[in-house]
């Protein structure tokens, strides 16, 4: 059974940092690209960042470039999102998502985690 379990969310002041983690199980983690996707209150899903299976290729939505860093540890089967200089508009539920393929492509996902809440507020 595929499982994706996110953690690391919380309440942080503007300008602060958080690191999200997503522990994967039930599939060969090192063979799949992964993404972070978020949903702000009252809004639709927004893709945030993706990383290929080997970790050598990454991509980001323009609004987080230079502030967020996606990474993965294929030994620990864990995906990360380091978020720095957080802004109020980053407030959302953050989900990790498994891509059926090993490279960043059309951003289609076959499994999702349950999400972790990130709230940026003073």
CSV table of N, CA and C in Angstrom, one decimal:
chain,number,residue,atom,x,y,z
A,1,UNK,N,0.8,-1.2,0.0
A,1,UNK,CA,0.0,0.0,0.0
A,1,UNK,C,0.9,1.2,0.0
A,2,UNK,N,0.6,2.1,-1.0
A,2,UNK,CA,1.4,3.4,-1.0
A,2,UNK,C,0.9,4.3,0.1
A,3,UNK,N,1.9,4.8,0.8
A,3,UNK,CA,1.6,5.8,1.8
A,3,UNK,C,2.6,7.0,1.7
A,4,UNK,N,2.0,8.2,1.8
A,4,UNK,CA,2.8,9.4,1.8
A,4,UNK,C,2.4,10.2,3.1
A,5,UNK,N,3.3,10.4,4.0
A,5,UNK,CA,2.9,11.1,5.3
A,5,UNK,C,3.8,12.3,5.4
A,6,UNK,N,3.1,13.5,5.4
A,6,UNK,CA,3.7,14.8,5.5
A,6,UNK,C,3.8,15.2,7.0
A,7,UNK,N,4.8,16.0,7.3
A,7,UNK,CA,4.9,16.6,8.6
A,7,UNK,C,5.7,17.9,8.5
A,8,UNK,N,5.8,18.6,9.6
A,8,UNK,CA,6.6,19.8,9.6
A,8,UNK,C,5.9,21.1,9.4
A,9,UNK,N,4.6,21.1,9.2
A,9,UNK,CA,3.8,22.3,9.1
A,9,UNK,C,3.6,23.0,10.4
A,10,UNK,N,3.1,24.2,10.4
A,10,UNK,CA,2.8,24.9,11.7
A,10,UNK,C,2.6,26.4,11.4
A,11,UNK,N,2.6,27.1,12.5
A,11,UNK,CA,2.4,28.6,12.5
A,11,UNK,C,3.8,29.2,12.5
A,12,UNK,N,4.0,30.1,11.6
A,12,UNK,CA,5.3,30.8,11.6
A,12,UNK,C,5.0,32.3,11.2
A,13,UNK,N,5.9,33.2,11.7
A,13,UNK,CA,5.7,34.6,11.4
A,13,UNK,C,6.3,34.9,10.0
A,14,UNK,N,5.8,35.9,9.3
A,14,UNK,CA,6.4,36.3,8.0
A,14,UNK,C,7.9,36.5,8.2
A,15,UNK,N,8.6,36.0,7.1
A,15,UNK,CA,10.0,36.0,7.2
A,15,UNK,C,10.7,34.8,7.8
A,16,UNK,N,9.8,33.9,8.4
A,16,UNK,CA,10.4,32.7,9.1
A,16,UNK,C,10.6,31.6,8.1
A,17,UNK,N,11.0,30.5,8.7
A,17,UNK,CA,11.3,29.3,7.9
A,17,UNK,C,10.6,28.0,8.5
A,18,UNK,N,10.3,27.1,7.6
A,18,UNK,CA,9.8,25.8,8.0
A,18,UNK,C,10.4,24.8,7.0
A,19,UNK,N,10.6,23.5,7.5
A,19,UNK,CA,11.0,22.4,6.6
A,19,UNK,C,9.9,21.3,6.7
A,20,UNK,N,9.3,21.1,5.5
A,20,UNK,CA,8.3,20.0,5.4
A,20,UNK,C,9.0,18.7,5.0
A,21,UNK,N,8.5,17.6,5.6
A,21,UNK,CA,9.0,16.3,5.2
A,21,UNK,C,7.8,15.4,4.7
A,22,UNK,N,8.1,14.5,3.9
A,22,UNK,CA,7.1,13.5,3.4
A,22,UNK,C,7.8,12.2,3.3
A,23,UNK,N,7.4,11.3,4.2
A,23,UNK,CA,7.9,9.9,4.3
A,23,UNK,C,7.1,9.0,3.4
A,24,UNK,N,7.7,8.3,2.5
A,24,UNK,CA,7.1,7.5,1.5
A,24,UNK,C,7.3,6.0,1.8
A,25,UNK,N,6.3,5.2,1.5
A,25,UNK,CA,6.4,3.8,1.7
A,25,UNK,C,5.4,3.1,0.7
A,26,UNK,N,5.7,1.8,0.5
A,26,UNK,CA,4.8,1.0,-0.4
A,26,UNK,C,5.1,1.0,-1.8
A,27,UNK,N,6.2,1.7,-2.2
A,27,UNK,CA,6.6,1.8,-3.6
A,27,UNK,C,8.1,2.1,-3.6
A,28,UNK,N,8.7,1.9,-4.8
A,28,UNK,CA,10.2,2.2,-4.9
A,28,UNK,C,10.3,3.7,-5.1
A,29,UNK,N,10.6,4.4,-4.0
A,29,UNK,CA,10.6,5.8,-3.9
A,29,UNK,C,11.7,6.4,-4.9
A,30,UNK,N,12.8,5.8,-5.0
A,30,UNK,CA,13.9,6.3,-5.9
A,30,UNK,C,13.6,6.2,-7.3
A,31,UNK,N,12.5,5.6,-7.7
A,31,UNK,CA,12.1,5.5,-9.1
A,31,UNK,C,11.1,6.5,-9.6
A,32,UNK,N,10.7,7.4,-8.7
A,32,UNK,CA,9.6,8.3,-9.1
A,32,UNK,C,9.9,9.7,-8.8
A,33,UNK,N,9.5,10.6,-9.7
A,33,UNK,CA,9.5,12.0,-9.5
A,33,UNK,C,8.5,12.3,-8.4
A,34,UNK,N,8.7,13.4,-7.7
A,34,UNK,CA,7.8,13.8,-6.6
A,34,UNK,C,7.5,15.3,-6.7
A,35,UNK,N,6.4,15.7,-6.1
A,35,UNK,CA,6.1,17.1,-6.1
A,35,UNK,C,5.5,17.5,-4.8
A,36,UNK,N,5.5,18.8,-4.6
A,36,UNK,CA,4.8,19.5,-3.5
A,36,UNK,C,3.7,20.3,-4.2
A,37,UNK,N,2.5,20.2,-3.7
A,37,UNK,CA,1.3,20.9,-4.2
A,37,UNK,C,0.6,21.5,-3.0
A,38,UNK,N,0.1,22.7,-3.1
A,38,UNK,CA,-0.6,23.4,-2.0
A,38,UNK,C,-1.9,23.9,-2.4
A,39,UNK,N,-2.7,24.1,-1.3
A,39,UNK,CA,-4.1,24.6,-1.5
A,39,UNK,C,-4.3,25.6,-0.5
A,40,UNK,N,-4.4,26.9,-0.9
A,40,UNK,CA,-4.7,28.0,0.0
A,40,UNK,C,-6.2,28.0,0.4
A,41,UNK,N,-6.6,28.6,1.5
A,41,UNK,CA,-8.0,28.7,1.9
A,41,UNK,C,-8.9,29.2,0.7
A,42,UNK,N,-9.9,28.5,0.3
A,42,UNK,CA,-10.8,29.0,-0.7
A,42,UNK,C,-10.3,29.0,-2.1
A,43,UNK,N,-9.2,28.4,-2.3
A,43,UNK,CA,-8.6,28.4,-3.6
A,43,UNK,C,-8.3,26.9,-4.1
A,44,UNK,N,-8.0,26.8,-5.4
A,44,UNK,CA,-7.7,25.5,-6.0
A,44,UNK,C,-6.3,25.1,-5.7
A,45,UNK,N,-6.0,23.9,-6.2
A,45,UNK,CA,-4.6,23.3,-6.0
A,45,UNK,C,-3.6,24.1,-6.8
A,46,UNK,N,-2.5,24.3,-6.2
A,46,UNK,CA,-1.4,25.0,-6.9
A,46,UNK,C,-0.1,24.1,-6.8
A,47,UNK,N,0.5,23.8,-7.9
A,47,UNK,CA,1.7,23.1,-7.9
A,47,UNK,C,2.8,24.0,-7.4
A,48,UNK,N,3.7,23.5,-6.6
A,48,UNK,CA,4.7,24.4,-6.0
A,48,UNK,C,6.1,24.0,-6.5
A,49,UNK,N,6.4,22.7,-6.5
A,49,UNK,CA,7.8,22.3,-6.8
A,49,UNK,C,7.8,20.8,-7.2
A,50,UNK,N,8.8,20.4,-8.0
A,50,UNK,CA,8.9,19.0,-8.4
A,50,UNK,C,10.4,18.7,-8.4
A,51,UNK,N,10.7,17.4,-8.2
A,51,UNK,CA,12.0,16.9,-8.3
A,51,UNK,C,12.0,15.5,-9.0
A,52,UNK,N,13.0,15.3,-9.8
A,52,UNK,CA,13.0,14.0,-10.5
A,52,UNK,C,13.5,12.9,-9.6
A,53,UNK,N,13.4,11.7,-10.1
A,53,UNK,CA,13.7,10.5,-9.2
A,53,UNK,C,15.1,10.5,-8.6
A,54,UNK,N,16.1,10.9,-9.4
A,54,UNK,CA,17.4,10.9,-8.9
A,54,UNK,C,17.8,12.1,-8.1
A,55,UNK,N,16.9,13.2,-8.1
A,55,UNK,CA,17.2,14.4,-7.3
A,55,UNK,C,18.0,15.4,-8.0
A,56,UNK,N,18.4,15.1,-9.3
A,56,UNK,CA,19.3,16.1,-10.0
A,56,UNK,C,18.6,17.2,-10.7
A,57,UNK,N,17.3,17.1,-10.8
A,57,UNK,CA,16.5,18.1,-11.6
A,57,UNK,C,15.3,18.5,-10.7
A,58,UNK,N,15.2,19.8,-10.6
A,58,UNK,CA,14.1,20.4,-9.8
A,58,UNK,C,13.4,21.5,-10.6
A,59,UNK,N,12.2,21.9,-10.2
A,59,UNK,CA,11.5,23.0,-10.8
A,59,UNK,C,10.6,23.6,-9.7
A,60,UNK,N,10.3,24.9,-9.9
A,60,UNK,CA,9.5,25.6,-8.9
A,60,UNK,C,8.5,26.6,-9.6
A,61,UNK,N,7.4,26.8,-9.0
A,61,UNK,CA,6.5,27.9,-9.4
A,61,UNK,C,7.3,29.2,-9.2
A,62,UNK,N,7.0,30.2,-10.0
A,62,UNK,CA,7.8,31.5,-9.9
A,62,UNK,C,7.7,32.1,-8.6
A,63,UNK,N,6.5,32.0,-7.9
A,63,UNK,CA,6.3,32.7,-6.7
A,63,UNK,C,7.2,32.2,-5.5
A,64,UNK,N,7.8,31.1,-5.6
A,64,UNK,CA,8.6,30.5,-4.5
A,64,UNK,C,10.1,30.4,-4.9
A,65,UNK,N,10.4,30.7,-6.2
A,65,UNK,CA,11.8,30.6,-6.6
A,65,UNK,C,12.7,31.5,-5.7
A,66,UNK,N,13.8,30.9,-5.3
A,66,UNK,CA,14.7,31.7,-4.4
A,66,UNK,C,14.4,31.6,-3.0
A,67,UNK,N,13.2,31.1,-2.6
A,67,UNK,CA,12.8,31.0,-1.2
A,67,UNK,C,12.6,29.6,-0.8
A,68,UNK,N,12.1,28.7,-1.7
A,68,UNK,CA,11.9,27.3,-1.3
A,68,UNK,C,12.9,26.4,-2.0
A,69,UNK,N,13.3,25.3,-1.4
A,69,UNK,CA,14.2,24.3,-1.9
A,69,UNK,C,13.6,22.9,-1.7
A,70,UNK,N,13.4,22.2,-2.8
A,70,UNK,CA,13.0,20.8,-2.8
A,70,UNK,C,14.2,19.9,-2.8
A,71,UNK,N,14.1,18.8,-2.0
A,71,UNK,CA,15.2,17.9,-2.0
A,71,UNK,C,14.6,16.5,-1.6
A,72,UNK,N,15.4,15.5,-1.8
A,72,UNK,CA,15.0,14.1,-1.4
A,72,UNK,C,16.2,13.3,-0.9
A,73,UNK,N,15.8,12.3,-0.1
A,73,UNK,CA,16.8,11.4,0.4
A,73,UNK,C,16.3,10.0,0.0
A,74,UNK,N,16.8,9.4,-1.0
A,74,UNK,CA,16.3,8.1,-1.5
A,74,UNK,C,16.7,7.0,-0.6
A,75,UNK,N,17.6,7.2,0.4
A,75,UNK,CA,17.9,6.1,1.3
A,75,UNK,C,16.8,6.1,2.4
A,76,UNK,N,16.4,7.3,2.8
A,76,UNK,CA,15.4,7.5,3.9
A,76,UNK,C,14.0,7.5,3.3
A,77,UNK,N,13.8,7.4,2.0
A,77,UNK,CA,12.5,7.5,1.3
A,77,UNK,C,11.7,8.7,1.8
A,78,UNK,N,12.4,9.9,1.8
A,78,UNK,CA,11.8,11.1,2.3
A,78,UNK,C,12.0,12.2,1.3
A,79,UNK,N,11.0,13.0,1.1
A,79,UNK,CA,10.9,14.2,0.3
A,79,UNK,C,10.9,15.4,1.3
A,80,UNK,N,11.6,16.5,0.9
A,80,UNK,CA,11.6,17.6,1.8
A,80,UNK,C,11.3,18.9,1.0
A,81,UNK,N,10.8,19.9,1.7
A,81,UNK,CA,10.6,21.2,1.2
A,81,UNK,C,11.1,22.2,2.2
A,82,UNK,N,12.2,22.8,2.0
A,82,UNK,CA,12.7,23.9,2.9
A,82,UNK,C,12.1,25.2,2.4
A,83,UNK,N,11.4,25.9,3.3
A,83,UNK,CA,10.7,27.1,3.0
A,83,UNK,C,11.3,28.2,3.8
A,84,UNK,N,11.9,29.2,3.2
A,84,UNK,CA,12.5,30.3,3.8
A,84,UNK,C,11.8,31.6,3.4
A,85,UNK,N,12.0,32.7,4.2
A,85,UNK,CA,11.3,34.0,3.9
A,85,UNK,C,9.9,33.8,3.6
A,86,UNK,N,9.2,33.1,4.5
A,86,UNK,CA,7.7,32.8,4.2
A,86,UNK,C,6.9,34.1,4.3
A,87,UNK,N,5.9,34.1,3.4
A,87,UNK,CA,5.0,35.2,3.3
A,87,UNK,C,3.5,34.7,3.6
A,88,UNK,N,2.7,35.7,3.9
A,88,UNK,CA,1.3,35.3,4.2
A,88,UNK,C,0.6,34.5,3.1
A,89,UNK,N,1.0,34.9,1.9
A,89,UNK,CA,0.4,34.2,0.7
A,89,UNK,C,0.9,32.7,0.6
A,90,UNK,N,1.8,32.3,1.4
A,90,UNK,CA,2.3,30.9,1.4
A,90,UNK,C,1.4,30.0,2.3
A,91,UNK,N,0.5,30.7,3.0
A,91,UNK,CA,-0.5,29.9,3.9
A,91,UNK,C,-1.3,29.0,3.1
A,92,UNK,N,-1.3,27.7,3.4
A,92,UNK,CA,-2.0,26.7,2.6
A,92,UNK,C,-1.8,25.3,3.3
A,93,UNK,N,-2.5,24.4,2.8
A,93,UNK,CA,-2.2,23.0,3.1
A,93,UNK,C,-1.3,22.5,2.1
A,94,UNK,N,-0.2,21.9,2.5
A,94,UNK,CA,0.8,21.4,1.5
A,94,UNK,C,0.8,19.9,1.5
A,95,UNK,N,0.7,19.4,0.2
A,95,UNK,CA,0.6,18.0,0.0
A,95,UNK,C,1.9,17.5,-0.8
A,96,UNK,N,2.3,16.3,-0.5
A,96,UNK,CA,3.3,15.7,-1.4
A,96,UNK,C,2.6,14.8,-2.3
A,97,UNK,N,3.1,14.6,-3.5
A,97,UNK,CA,2.4,13.8,-4.5
A,97,UNK,C,3.4,13.0,-5.3
A,98,UNK,N,3.0,11.8,-5.6
A,98,UNK,CA,3.9,10.8,-6.3
A,98,UNK,C,3.5,10.9,-7.8
A,99,UNK,N,4.6,11.0,-8.6
A,99,UNK,CA,4.4,11.0,-10.1
A,99,UNK,C,4.6,9.6,-10.6
A,100,UNK,N,3.8,9.1,-11.5
A,100,UNK,CA,4.0,7.8,-12.1
A,100,UNK,C,5.4,7.6,-12.7
A,101,UNK,N,6.0,8.7,-13.2
A,101,UNK,CA,7.2,8.6,-14.0
A,101,UNK,C,8.4,9.0,-13.1
A,102,UNK,N,9.6,8.8,-13.7
A,102,UNK,CA,10.8,9.2,-13.0
A,102,UNK,C,11.3,10.6,-13.3
A,103,UNK,N,10.8,11.2,-14.3
A,103,UNK,CA,11.3,12.6,-14.6
A,103,UNK,C,10.1,13.5,-14.5
A,104,UNK,N,10.5,14.8,-14.3
A,104,UNK,CA,9.5,15.9,-14.2
A,104,UNK,C,8.8,16.0,-15.5
A,105,UNK,N,7.5,15.9,-15.6
A,105,UNK,CA,6.9,15.9,-16.9
A,105,UNK,C,5.6,16.7,-16.9
A,106,UNK,N,4.5,16.0,-17.1
A,106,UNK,CA,3.2,16.7,-17.2
A,106,UNK,C,2.5,17.0,-15.8
A,107,UNK,N,3.2,16.6,-14.7
A,107,UNK,CA,2.8,16.9,-13.4
A,107,UNK,C,1.4,16.2,-13.1
A,108,UNK,N,1.4,15.0,-13.5
A,108,UNK,CA,0.2,14.1,-13.1
A,108,UNK,C,0.6,13.2,-12.0
A,109,UNK,N,-0.3,13.0,-11.0
A,109,UNK,CA,0.0,12.3,-9.8
A,109,UNK,C,-0.9,11.1,-9.6
A,110,UNK,N,-0.4,10.0,-9.0
A,110,UNK,CA,-1.3,8.9,-8.8
A,110,UNK,C,-1.5,8.6,-7.3
A,111,UNK,N,-0.7,9.3,-6.4
A,111,UNK,CA,-0.9,9.2,-5.0
A,111,UNK,C,-0.6,10.5,-4.3
A,112,UNK,N,-1.4,10.8,-3.3
A,112,UNK,CA,-1.2,12.0,-2.5
A,112,UNK,C,-1.1,11.7,-1.0
A,113,UNK,N,-0.4,12.6,-0.3
A,113,UNK,CA,-0.4,12.5,1.1
A,113,UNK,C,-1.7,13.2,1.7
A,114,UNK,N,-1.8,13.2,3.0
A,114,UNK,CA,-2.9,13.8,3.7
A,114,UNK,C,-2.8,15.3,3.9
A,115,UNK,N,-1.6,15.8,3.7
A,115,UNK,CA,-1.4,17.3,3.8
A,115,UNK,C,-0.9,17.7,5.2
A,116,UNK,N,-0.2,18.8,5.2
A,116,UNK,CA,0.2,19.5,6.4
A,116,UNK,C,0.0,21.0,6.3
A,117,UNK,N,-0.6,21.6,7.3
A,117,UNK,CA,-1.0,23.0,7.3
A,117,UNK,C,0.2,23.9,7.6
A,118,UNK,N,0.3,24.9,6.7
A,118,UNK,CA,1.3,25.9,7.0
A,118,UNK,C,0.6,27.2,7.1
A,119,UNK,N,0.8,27.9,8.2
A,119,UNK,CA,0.1,29.2,8.4
A,119,UNK,C,1.2,30.3,8.7
A,120,UNK,N,1.2,31.3,7.8
A,120,UNK,CA,2.2,32.4,8.0
A,120,UNK,C,1.4,33.6,8.4
A,121,UNK,N,1.6,34.0,9.7
A,121,UNK,CA,0.9,35.1,10.2
A,121,UNK,C,1.6,35.7,11.4
A,122,UNK,N,1.5,37.0,11.6
A,122,UNK,CA,2.1,37.7,12.7
A,122,UNK,C,1.1,37.8,13.9
